[in-house]
XYZ file of C-alpha atoms in Angstrom:
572
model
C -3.815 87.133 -28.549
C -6.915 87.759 -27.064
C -6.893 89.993 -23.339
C -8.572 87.101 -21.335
C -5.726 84.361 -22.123
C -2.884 87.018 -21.763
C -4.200 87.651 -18.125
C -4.029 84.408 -17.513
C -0.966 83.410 -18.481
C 0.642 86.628 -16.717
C -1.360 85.438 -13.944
C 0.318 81.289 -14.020
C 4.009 82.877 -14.610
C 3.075 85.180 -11.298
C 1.928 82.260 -8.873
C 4.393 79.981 -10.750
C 7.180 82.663 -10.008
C 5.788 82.875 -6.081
C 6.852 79.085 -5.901
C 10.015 79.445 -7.458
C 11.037 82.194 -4.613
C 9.359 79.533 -2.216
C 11.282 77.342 -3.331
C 14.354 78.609 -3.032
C 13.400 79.865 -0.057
C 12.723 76.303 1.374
C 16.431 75.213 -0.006
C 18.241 77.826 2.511
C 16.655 76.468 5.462
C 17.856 73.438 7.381
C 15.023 70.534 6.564
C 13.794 67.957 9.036
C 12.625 64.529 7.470
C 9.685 62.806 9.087
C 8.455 58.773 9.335
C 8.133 57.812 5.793
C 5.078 55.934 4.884
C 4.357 52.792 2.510
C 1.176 52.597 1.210
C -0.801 49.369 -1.537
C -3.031 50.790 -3.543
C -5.206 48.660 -6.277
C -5.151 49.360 -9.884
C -7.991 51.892 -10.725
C -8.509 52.819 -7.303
C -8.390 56.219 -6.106
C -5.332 57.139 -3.230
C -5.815 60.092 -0.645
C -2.002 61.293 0.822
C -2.417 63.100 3.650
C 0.000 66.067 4.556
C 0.755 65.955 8.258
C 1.479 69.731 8.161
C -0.399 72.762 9.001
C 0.325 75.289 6.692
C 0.341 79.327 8.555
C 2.631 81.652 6.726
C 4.076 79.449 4.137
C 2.684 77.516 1.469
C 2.206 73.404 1.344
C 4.346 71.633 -1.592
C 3.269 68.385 -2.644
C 5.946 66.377 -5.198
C 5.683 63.009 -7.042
C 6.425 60.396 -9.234
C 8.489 60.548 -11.398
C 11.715 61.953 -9.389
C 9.678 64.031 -7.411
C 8.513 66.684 -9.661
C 6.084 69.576 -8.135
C 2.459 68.519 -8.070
C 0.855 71.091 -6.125
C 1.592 74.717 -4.007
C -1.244 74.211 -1.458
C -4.645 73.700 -3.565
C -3.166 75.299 -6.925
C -2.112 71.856 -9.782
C 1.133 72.372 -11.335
C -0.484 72.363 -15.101
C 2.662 71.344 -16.356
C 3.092 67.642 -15.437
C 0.100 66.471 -17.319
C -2.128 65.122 -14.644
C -4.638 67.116 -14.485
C -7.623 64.861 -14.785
C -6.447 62.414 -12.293
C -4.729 64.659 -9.621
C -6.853 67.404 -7.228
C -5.621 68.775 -3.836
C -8.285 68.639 -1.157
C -7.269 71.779 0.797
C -8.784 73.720 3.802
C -8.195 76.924 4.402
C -9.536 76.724 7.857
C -6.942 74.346 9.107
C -4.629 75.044 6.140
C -3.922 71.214 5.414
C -3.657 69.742 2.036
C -4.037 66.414 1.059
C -3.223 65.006 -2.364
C -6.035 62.899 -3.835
C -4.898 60.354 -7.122
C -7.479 58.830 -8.912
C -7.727 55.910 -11.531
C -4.090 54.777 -9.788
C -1.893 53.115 -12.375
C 1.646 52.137 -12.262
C 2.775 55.251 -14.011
C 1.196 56.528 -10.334
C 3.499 54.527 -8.228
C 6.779 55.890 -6.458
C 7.775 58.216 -4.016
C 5.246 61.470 -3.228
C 6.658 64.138 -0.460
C 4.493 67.003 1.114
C 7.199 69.708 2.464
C 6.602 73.316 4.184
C 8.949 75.415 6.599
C 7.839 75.492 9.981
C 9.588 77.706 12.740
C 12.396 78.764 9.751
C 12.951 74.580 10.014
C 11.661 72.634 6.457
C 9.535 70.027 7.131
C 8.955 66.852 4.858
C 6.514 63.733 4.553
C 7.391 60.930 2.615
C 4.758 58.230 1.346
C 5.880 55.185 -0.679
C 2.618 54.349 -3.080
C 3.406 50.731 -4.742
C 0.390 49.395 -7.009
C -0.370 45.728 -5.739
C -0.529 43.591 -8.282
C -1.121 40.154 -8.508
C 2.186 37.501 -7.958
C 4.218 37.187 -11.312
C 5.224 33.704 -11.242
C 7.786 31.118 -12.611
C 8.627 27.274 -12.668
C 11.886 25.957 -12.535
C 13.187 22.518 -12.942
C 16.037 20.244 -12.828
C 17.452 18.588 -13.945
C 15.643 18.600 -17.217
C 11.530 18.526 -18.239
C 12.348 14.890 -19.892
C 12.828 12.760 -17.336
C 13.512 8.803 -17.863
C 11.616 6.503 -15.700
C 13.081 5.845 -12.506
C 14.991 9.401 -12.382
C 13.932 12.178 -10.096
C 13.463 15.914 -10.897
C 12.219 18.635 -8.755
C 10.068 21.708 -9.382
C 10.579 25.327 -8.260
C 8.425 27.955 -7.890
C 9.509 31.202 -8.378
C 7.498 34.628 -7.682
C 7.512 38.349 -7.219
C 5.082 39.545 -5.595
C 4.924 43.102 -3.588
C 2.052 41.932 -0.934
C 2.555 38.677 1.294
C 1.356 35.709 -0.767
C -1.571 33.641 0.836
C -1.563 30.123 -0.601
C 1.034 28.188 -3.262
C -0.725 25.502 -5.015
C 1.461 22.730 -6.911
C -0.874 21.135 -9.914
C -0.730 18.192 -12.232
C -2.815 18.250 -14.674
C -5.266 20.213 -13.305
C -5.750 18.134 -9.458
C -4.167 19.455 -6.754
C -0.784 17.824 -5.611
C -0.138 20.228 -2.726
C -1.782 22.728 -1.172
C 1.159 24.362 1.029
C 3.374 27.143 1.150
C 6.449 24.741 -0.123
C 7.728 26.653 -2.821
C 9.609 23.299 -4.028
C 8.058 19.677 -5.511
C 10.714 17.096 -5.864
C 9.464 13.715 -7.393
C 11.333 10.946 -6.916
C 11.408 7.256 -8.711
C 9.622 8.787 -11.394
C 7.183 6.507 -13.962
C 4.925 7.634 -16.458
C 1.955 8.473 -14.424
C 3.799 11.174 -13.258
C 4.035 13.049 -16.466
C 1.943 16.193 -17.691
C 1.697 19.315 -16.556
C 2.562 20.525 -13.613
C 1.230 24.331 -12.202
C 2.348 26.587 -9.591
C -0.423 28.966 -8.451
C 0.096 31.721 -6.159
C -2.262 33.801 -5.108
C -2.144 37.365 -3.015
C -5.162 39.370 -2.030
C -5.161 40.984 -5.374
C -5.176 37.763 -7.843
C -3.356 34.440 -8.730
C -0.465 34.259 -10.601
C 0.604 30.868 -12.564
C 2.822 29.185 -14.500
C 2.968 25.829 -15.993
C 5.890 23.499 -17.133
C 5.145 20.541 -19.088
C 6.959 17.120 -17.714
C 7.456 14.114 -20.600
C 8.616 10.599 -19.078
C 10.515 8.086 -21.372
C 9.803 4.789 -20.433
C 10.364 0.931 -21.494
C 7.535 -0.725 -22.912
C 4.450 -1.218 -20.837
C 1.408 -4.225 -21.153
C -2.039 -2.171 -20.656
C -4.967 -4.321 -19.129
C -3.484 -7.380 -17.995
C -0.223 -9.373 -17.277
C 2.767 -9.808 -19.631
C 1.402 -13.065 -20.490
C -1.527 -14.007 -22.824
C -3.282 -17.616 -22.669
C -5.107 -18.302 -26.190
C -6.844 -21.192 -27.067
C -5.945 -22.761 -30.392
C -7.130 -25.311 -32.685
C -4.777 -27.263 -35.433
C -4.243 -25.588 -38.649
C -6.302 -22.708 -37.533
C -4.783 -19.402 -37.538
C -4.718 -18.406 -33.648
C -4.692 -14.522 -33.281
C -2.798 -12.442 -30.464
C -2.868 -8.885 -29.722
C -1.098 -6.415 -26.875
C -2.055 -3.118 -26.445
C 1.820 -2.021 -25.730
C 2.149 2.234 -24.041
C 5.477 3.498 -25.538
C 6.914 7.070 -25.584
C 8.607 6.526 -28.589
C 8.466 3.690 -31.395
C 8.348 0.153 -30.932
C 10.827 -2.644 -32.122
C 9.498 -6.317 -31.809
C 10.533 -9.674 -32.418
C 9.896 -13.357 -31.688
C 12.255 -15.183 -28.733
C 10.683 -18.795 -28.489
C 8.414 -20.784 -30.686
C 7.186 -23.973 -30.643
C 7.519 -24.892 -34.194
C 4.348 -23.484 -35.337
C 4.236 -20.994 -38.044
C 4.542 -17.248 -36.799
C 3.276 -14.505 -38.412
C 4.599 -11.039 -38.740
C 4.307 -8.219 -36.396
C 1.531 -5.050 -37.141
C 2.122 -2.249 -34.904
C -0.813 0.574 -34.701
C -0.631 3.851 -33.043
C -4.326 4.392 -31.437
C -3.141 7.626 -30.046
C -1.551 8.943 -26.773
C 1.447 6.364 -26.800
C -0.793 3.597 -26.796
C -0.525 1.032 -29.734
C -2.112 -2.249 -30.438
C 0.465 -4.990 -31.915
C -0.955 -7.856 -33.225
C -0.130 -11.097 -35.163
C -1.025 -14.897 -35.307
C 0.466 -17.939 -34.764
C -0.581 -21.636 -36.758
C 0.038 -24.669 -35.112
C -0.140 -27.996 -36.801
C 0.128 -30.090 -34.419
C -0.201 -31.061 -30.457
C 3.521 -30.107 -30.098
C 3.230 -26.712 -31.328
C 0.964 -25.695 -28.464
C 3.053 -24.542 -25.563
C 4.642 -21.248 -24.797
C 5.766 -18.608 -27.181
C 7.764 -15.515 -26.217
C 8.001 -12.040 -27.796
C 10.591 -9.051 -27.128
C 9.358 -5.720 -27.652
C 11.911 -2.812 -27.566
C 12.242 1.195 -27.803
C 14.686 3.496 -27.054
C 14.389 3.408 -23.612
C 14.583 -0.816 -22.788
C 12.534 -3.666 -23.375
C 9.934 -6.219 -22.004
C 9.342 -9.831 -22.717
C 5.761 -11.471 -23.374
C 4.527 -14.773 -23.138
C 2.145 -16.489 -25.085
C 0.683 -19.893 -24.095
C -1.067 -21.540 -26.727
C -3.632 -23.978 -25.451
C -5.904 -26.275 -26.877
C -8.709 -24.877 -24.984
C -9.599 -23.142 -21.519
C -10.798 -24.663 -17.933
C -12.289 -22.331 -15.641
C -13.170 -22.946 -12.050
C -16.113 -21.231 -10.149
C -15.195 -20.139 -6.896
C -11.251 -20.278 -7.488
C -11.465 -19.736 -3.854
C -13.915 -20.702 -1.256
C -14.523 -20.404 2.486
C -17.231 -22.479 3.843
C -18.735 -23.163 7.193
C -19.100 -26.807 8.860
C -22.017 -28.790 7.640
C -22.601 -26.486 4.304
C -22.881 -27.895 1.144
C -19.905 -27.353 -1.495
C -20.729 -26.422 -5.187
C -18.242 -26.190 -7.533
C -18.651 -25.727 -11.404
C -16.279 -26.393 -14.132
C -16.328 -25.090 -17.383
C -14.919 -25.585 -20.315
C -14.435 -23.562 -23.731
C -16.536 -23.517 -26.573
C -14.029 -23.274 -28.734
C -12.805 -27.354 -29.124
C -15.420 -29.282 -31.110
C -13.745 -33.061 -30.181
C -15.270 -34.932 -27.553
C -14.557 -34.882 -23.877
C -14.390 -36.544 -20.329
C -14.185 -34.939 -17.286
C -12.936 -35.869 -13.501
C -12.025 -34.101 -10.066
C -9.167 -34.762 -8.248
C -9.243 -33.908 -4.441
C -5.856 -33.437 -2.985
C -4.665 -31.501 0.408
C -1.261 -30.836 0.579
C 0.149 -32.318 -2.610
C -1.515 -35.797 -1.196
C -4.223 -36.918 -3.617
C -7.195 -38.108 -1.671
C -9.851 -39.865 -3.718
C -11.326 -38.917 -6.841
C -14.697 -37.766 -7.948
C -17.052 -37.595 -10.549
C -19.466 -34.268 -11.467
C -22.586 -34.109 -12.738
C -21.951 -32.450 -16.818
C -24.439 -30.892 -18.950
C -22.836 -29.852 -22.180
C -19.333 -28.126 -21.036
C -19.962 -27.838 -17.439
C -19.506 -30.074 -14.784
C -20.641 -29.114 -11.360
C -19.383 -30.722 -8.232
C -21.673 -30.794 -4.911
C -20.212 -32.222 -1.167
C -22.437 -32.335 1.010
C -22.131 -31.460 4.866
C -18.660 -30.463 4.452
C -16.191 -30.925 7.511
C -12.551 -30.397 7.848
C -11.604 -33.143 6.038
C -13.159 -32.142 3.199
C -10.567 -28.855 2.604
C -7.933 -28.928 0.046
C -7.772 -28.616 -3.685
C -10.244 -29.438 -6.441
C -8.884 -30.043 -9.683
C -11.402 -30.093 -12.383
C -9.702 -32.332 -15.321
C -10.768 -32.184 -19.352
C -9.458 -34.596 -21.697
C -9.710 -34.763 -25.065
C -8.067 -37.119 -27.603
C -5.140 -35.175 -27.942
C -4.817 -32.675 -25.435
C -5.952 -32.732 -21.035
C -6.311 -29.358 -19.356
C -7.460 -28.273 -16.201
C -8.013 -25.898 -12.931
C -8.127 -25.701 -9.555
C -10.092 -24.799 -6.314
C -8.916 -24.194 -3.019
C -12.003 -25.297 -0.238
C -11.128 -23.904 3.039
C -13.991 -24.982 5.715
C -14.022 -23.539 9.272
C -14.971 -25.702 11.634
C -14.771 -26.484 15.650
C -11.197 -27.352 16.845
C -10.988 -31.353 15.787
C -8.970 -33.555 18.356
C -6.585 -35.405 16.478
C -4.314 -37.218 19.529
C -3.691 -37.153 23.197
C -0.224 -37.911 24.859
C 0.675 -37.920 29.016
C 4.188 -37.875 28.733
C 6.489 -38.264 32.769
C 9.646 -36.703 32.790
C 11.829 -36.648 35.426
C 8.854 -37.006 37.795
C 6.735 -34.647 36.106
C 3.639 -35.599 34.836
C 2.592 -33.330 30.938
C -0.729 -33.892 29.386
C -0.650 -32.799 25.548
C -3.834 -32.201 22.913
C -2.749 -32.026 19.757
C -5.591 -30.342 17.072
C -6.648 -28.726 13.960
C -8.895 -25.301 14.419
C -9.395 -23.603 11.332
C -10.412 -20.736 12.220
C -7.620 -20.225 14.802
C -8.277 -20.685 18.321
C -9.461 -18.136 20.774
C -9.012 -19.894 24.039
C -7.837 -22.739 25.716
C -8.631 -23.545 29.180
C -7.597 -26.524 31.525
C -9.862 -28.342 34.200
C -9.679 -30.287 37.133
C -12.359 -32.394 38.301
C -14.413 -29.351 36.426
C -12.824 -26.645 38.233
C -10.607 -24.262 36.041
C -7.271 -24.772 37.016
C -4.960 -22.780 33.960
C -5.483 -18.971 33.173
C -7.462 -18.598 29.848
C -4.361 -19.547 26.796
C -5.445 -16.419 24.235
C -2.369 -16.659 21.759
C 0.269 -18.648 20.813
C 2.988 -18.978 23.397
C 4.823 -21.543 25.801
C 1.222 -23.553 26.846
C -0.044 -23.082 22.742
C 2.368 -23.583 20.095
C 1.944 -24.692 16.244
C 2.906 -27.744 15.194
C 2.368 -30.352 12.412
C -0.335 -32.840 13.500
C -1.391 -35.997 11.152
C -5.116 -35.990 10.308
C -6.690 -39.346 8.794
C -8.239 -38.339 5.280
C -10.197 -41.472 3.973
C -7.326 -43.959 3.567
C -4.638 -41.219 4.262
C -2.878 -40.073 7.246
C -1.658 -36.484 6.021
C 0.817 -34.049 8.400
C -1.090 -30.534 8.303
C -0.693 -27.547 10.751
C -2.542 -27.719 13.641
C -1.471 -27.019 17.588
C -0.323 -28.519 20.638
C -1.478 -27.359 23.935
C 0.155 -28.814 27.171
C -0.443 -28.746 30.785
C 1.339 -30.010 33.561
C 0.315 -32.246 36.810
C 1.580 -31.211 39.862
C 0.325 -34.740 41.556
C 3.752 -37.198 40.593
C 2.895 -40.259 43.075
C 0.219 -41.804 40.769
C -0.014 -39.846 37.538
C -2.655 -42.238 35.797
C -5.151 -41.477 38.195
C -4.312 -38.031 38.532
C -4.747 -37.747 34.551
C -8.198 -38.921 34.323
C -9.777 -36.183 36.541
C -8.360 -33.459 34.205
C -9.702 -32.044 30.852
C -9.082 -29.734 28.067
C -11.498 -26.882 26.224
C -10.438 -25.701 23.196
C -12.763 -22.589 21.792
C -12.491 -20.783 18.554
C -15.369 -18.991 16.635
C -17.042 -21.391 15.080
C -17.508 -24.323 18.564
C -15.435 -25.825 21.514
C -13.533 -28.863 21.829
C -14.091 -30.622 25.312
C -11.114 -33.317 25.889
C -11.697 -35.747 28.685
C -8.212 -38.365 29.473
C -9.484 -41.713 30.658
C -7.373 -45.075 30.466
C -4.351 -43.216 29.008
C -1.292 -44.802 27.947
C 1.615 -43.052 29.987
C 5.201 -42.647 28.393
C 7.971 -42.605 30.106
C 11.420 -40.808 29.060
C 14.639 -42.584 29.340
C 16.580 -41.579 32.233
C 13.507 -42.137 34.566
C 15.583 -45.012 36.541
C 18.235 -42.948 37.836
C 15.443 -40.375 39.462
C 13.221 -43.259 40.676
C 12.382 -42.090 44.834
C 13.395 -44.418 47.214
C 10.481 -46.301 47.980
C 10.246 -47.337 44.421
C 14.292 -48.524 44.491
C 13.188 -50.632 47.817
C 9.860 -52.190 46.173
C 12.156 -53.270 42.960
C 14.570 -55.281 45.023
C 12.394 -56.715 47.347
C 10.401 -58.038 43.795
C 13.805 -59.208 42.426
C 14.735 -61.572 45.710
C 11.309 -63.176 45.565
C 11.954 -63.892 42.068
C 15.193 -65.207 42.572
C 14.364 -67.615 45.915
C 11.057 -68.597 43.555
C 13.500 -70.200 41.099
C 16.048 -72.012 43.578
C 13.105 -73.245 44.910
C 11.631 -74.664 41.817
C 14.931 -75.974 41.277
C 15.271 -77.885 44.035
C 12.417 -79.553 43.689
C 13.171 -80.611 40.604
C 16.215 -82.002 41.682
C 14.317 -83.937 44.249
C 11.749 -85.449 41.988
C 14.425 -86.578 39.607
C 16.595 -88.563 41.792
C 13.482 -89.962 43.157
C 12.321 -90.983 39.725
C 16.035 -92.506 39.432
C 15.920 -94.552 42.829
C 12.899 -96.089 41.635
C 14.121 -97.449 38.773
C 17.678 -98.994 39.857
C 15.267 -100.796 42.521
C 13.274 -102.400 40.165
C 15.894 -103.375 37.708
C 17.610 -105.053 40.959
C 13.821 -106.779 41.606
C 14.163 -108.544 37.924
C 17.481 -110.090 38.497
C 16.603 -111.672 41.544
């Protein structure tokens, strides 16, 4: 063995034989434990632990991880726990304080590290918890199961460990951000299947994010993609008419005819276009005109089952605007079209009805398979429904418009009604738009506060409207005001007046020459003066007819003296 590495070995088991006395030294004194310490330390980072202590007569002892095994006897490395090239002591012998310095910090680096000396014969110790922060280890939980069936509810969990306070947790579903909250818990309830995928809880510390993912599968009944559960297809006879559903289904699909109309059905082709979506198809042949109608389907899977309709038509009418607001004095257009797909010949009418009442009928102007429908300077009584009517020699379709036209409030009747000695004026009228205002007058002076809503003074009501040779009921309103003037009500009435106001224009009412109805019961709350004038009209009339009478009488028996005196004139 070569001199140089003997001396240095005898020169280790000497220093290493100094802290073994120390040592033992240290365990016969009584030992005071100071604060401990916790300390986060990134991975790869470099920690400095600083020894509180002041080392004078006896040496600095720095322990660590794992179970506190001797790192250090002031600035001399314990060689023996394999650290070497990631642990130096940063002494000074001025002050005689040493602090440990870790670098490249791992998580074979974390635990508990202790600095300890003997101070006035009393041992002294420093503890430091070192933890590695790391970033949050994370798991999903659900119940009651990841298959849910529509309608059902589950709820999500998010479980973590994480050994920093987390900042954010961030539920997912497929990637888009459900929540951004600290709720560690997603519940979903009334579940359908747009709520399936995945669903991702991130949480995230200063150091990283930690996720996990759970994947959620929905069974569901049967679904229609694109449109209603009903499918309108024109049809000729003895042509093959073709229908087709594209049909979303978790699992495989079971279908079968419900109701035919005696033509002849075809069979059923299911196709899986990928991500539960398939396209079912098949065909139908009618023969005749009653084979058109309505056919049903039932299509089933494991889950339940929906119903489809089919309506086979001859061919299709289309109206353009289904739906159409127009403004007083506008001109309404209105085109009709019909299908290329019948070759026989047609005819073509409009029906204008409000209400259910038809109202007159009317002829478009038709180039090719279009008939277009124009109404000039279009008032209220010109709303309703347009049906556009196609006939053919075997088969009539059609469709409908609804004209709406907003116009000034329209009068349509004025009433004074007395009542126990109270005089009412009512204005009944349509307003389409609704009315803003009403206000009442008196010899032009306003004598109501402005009516702004419906209430006691503006209430809706049914009001008949004349319509050509029709007299229709349609909602409208009644506003009312009454008189406080009771001795002569008809010419009280004709000073007052009514404005009506809504967006569009005003309705000015004026009351001249009205007809005034009474209610029954107005005899027994006639005043006094009117009881006097009655009787005093009653006892002319009666002494008018005894006198009549009499004179009669008189004229008569005259008439009969005459004659026995000239009878008595012959005889002589």
């Amino acid at each position: 063995m070569p001199a140089t590495y003997a001396m240095a070995i005898d020169a280790m088991n000497s220093t290493w034989c100094i802290i073994f006395l120390a040592v033992s030294y240290f365990s016969h004194k009584s030992s005071t434990l100071a604060v401990k310490q916790t300390v986060f330390v990134e991975e790869g980072l470099t920690v400095d632990l600083s020894c509180p202590f002041q080392a004078v007569t006896n040496p600095i002892i720095w322990r660590g991880p794992p179970n506190l095994k001797r790192y250090s006897i002031d600035n001399k490395i314990n060689i023996y726990i394999g650290k070497l090239d990631k642990i130096s002591v940063k002494g000074n012998l001025t002050t005689q304080m040493y602090n440990l310095s870790i670098s490249n910090f791992t998580t074979t680096d974390a635990g508990l590290y202790r600095c300890e000396t003997i101070l006035n014969q009393t041992s002294k110790r420093h503890e430091i918890e070192v933890h590695l922060e790391v970033s949050p280890v994370v798991r999903v939980n659900i119940e009651p199961s990841s298959v849910v069936e529509e309608g059902h509810n589950f709820t999500l969990t998010c479980l973590y460990d994480s050994n920093t306070n987390e900042s954010v947790i961030r539920w997912k579903r497929n990637d888009k951000i459900l929540l951004n909250t600290q709720n560690r818990t997603l519940s979903v309830i009334n579940v359908s299947r747009e709520d399936a995928g995945k669903y991702c809880c991130e949480v995230a510390n200063r150091i990283g994010i930690g996720t996990d993912v759970i994947n959620i599968t929905v069974l569901y009944k049967p679904r229609v993609m694109g449109h209603s559960n009903t499918l309108e297809i024109e049809s000729d006879f003895e042509k093959p008419s073709f229908i087709s559903f594209i049909i979303a289904s978790g699992t495989k699909l079971n279908i079968s005819w419900t109701i035919f109309r005696g033509g002849k059905i075809g069979y059923w082709n299911v196709q899986d276009i990928g991500e539960e979506i398939f396209n079912v198809s098949s065909t139908i042949f009618p023969l005749e005109k009653s084979h058109l109608g309505q056919y049903s389907v039932r299509v089933r899977n494991k889950i339940g089952g929906i119903d489809l309709n089919i309506e086979l038509v001859g061919f299709k009418v289309n109206v353009f605007p289904s739906k159409l607001i127009c403004n007083v004095t506008n001109v309404i257009e209105l085109t009709c079209n019909v299908s290329q797909y019948i070759t026989s010949n047609l005819s073509n009418i409009w029906i204008h009805s409000y209400d259910g009442t038809e109202i007159r009928s009317l002829q478009g102007s038709i180039k090719k398979r279009s008939s277009k429908l124009q109404i000039p300077s279009c008032d209220y009584r010109d709303a309703g429904t347009y049906r556009c009517i196609w006939k053919s020699s075997t088969i009539v379709q059609s469709c409908s418009s609804t004209i709406h036209v907003q116009s000034h409030p329209v009068l349509t009747s004025v009433q004074t009604l007395i009542h126990n000695g109270k005089t009412t004026i009512k204005v009944r009228f349509v307003s389409f738009p609704p009315p803003l205002e009403v206000l009442w007058f008196y010899k032009d002076t306003i004598v109501s506060k402005p009516i702004l809503s419906v209430g006691k003074s503006l209430q809706k009501t049914g009001v008949k409207v004349q319509i050509k040779t029709n007299t229709i009921l349609v909602n409208g309103y009644v506003t009312s005001y009454q008189i406080k003037e009771t001795k002569s009500p008809a010419s009280a009435v004709e000073h007052y007046s009514c404005k009506v106001r809504n967006i569009i224009g005003n309705l000015d009412v004026s009351f001249p020459e009205l007809n005034i109805t009474r209610k029954e019961g107005l005899r027994n709350n006639t005043s006094k003066t009117a009881g006097v004038d009655g009787i005093i009209h009653w006892s002319i009339y009666v002494l008018s007819g005894v006198f009549f009478t009499v004179v009669v009488m008189i004229i008569t028996i005259s008439v009969l003296s005459d004659r026995e005196l000239l009878q008595k004139c012959k005889f002589k």
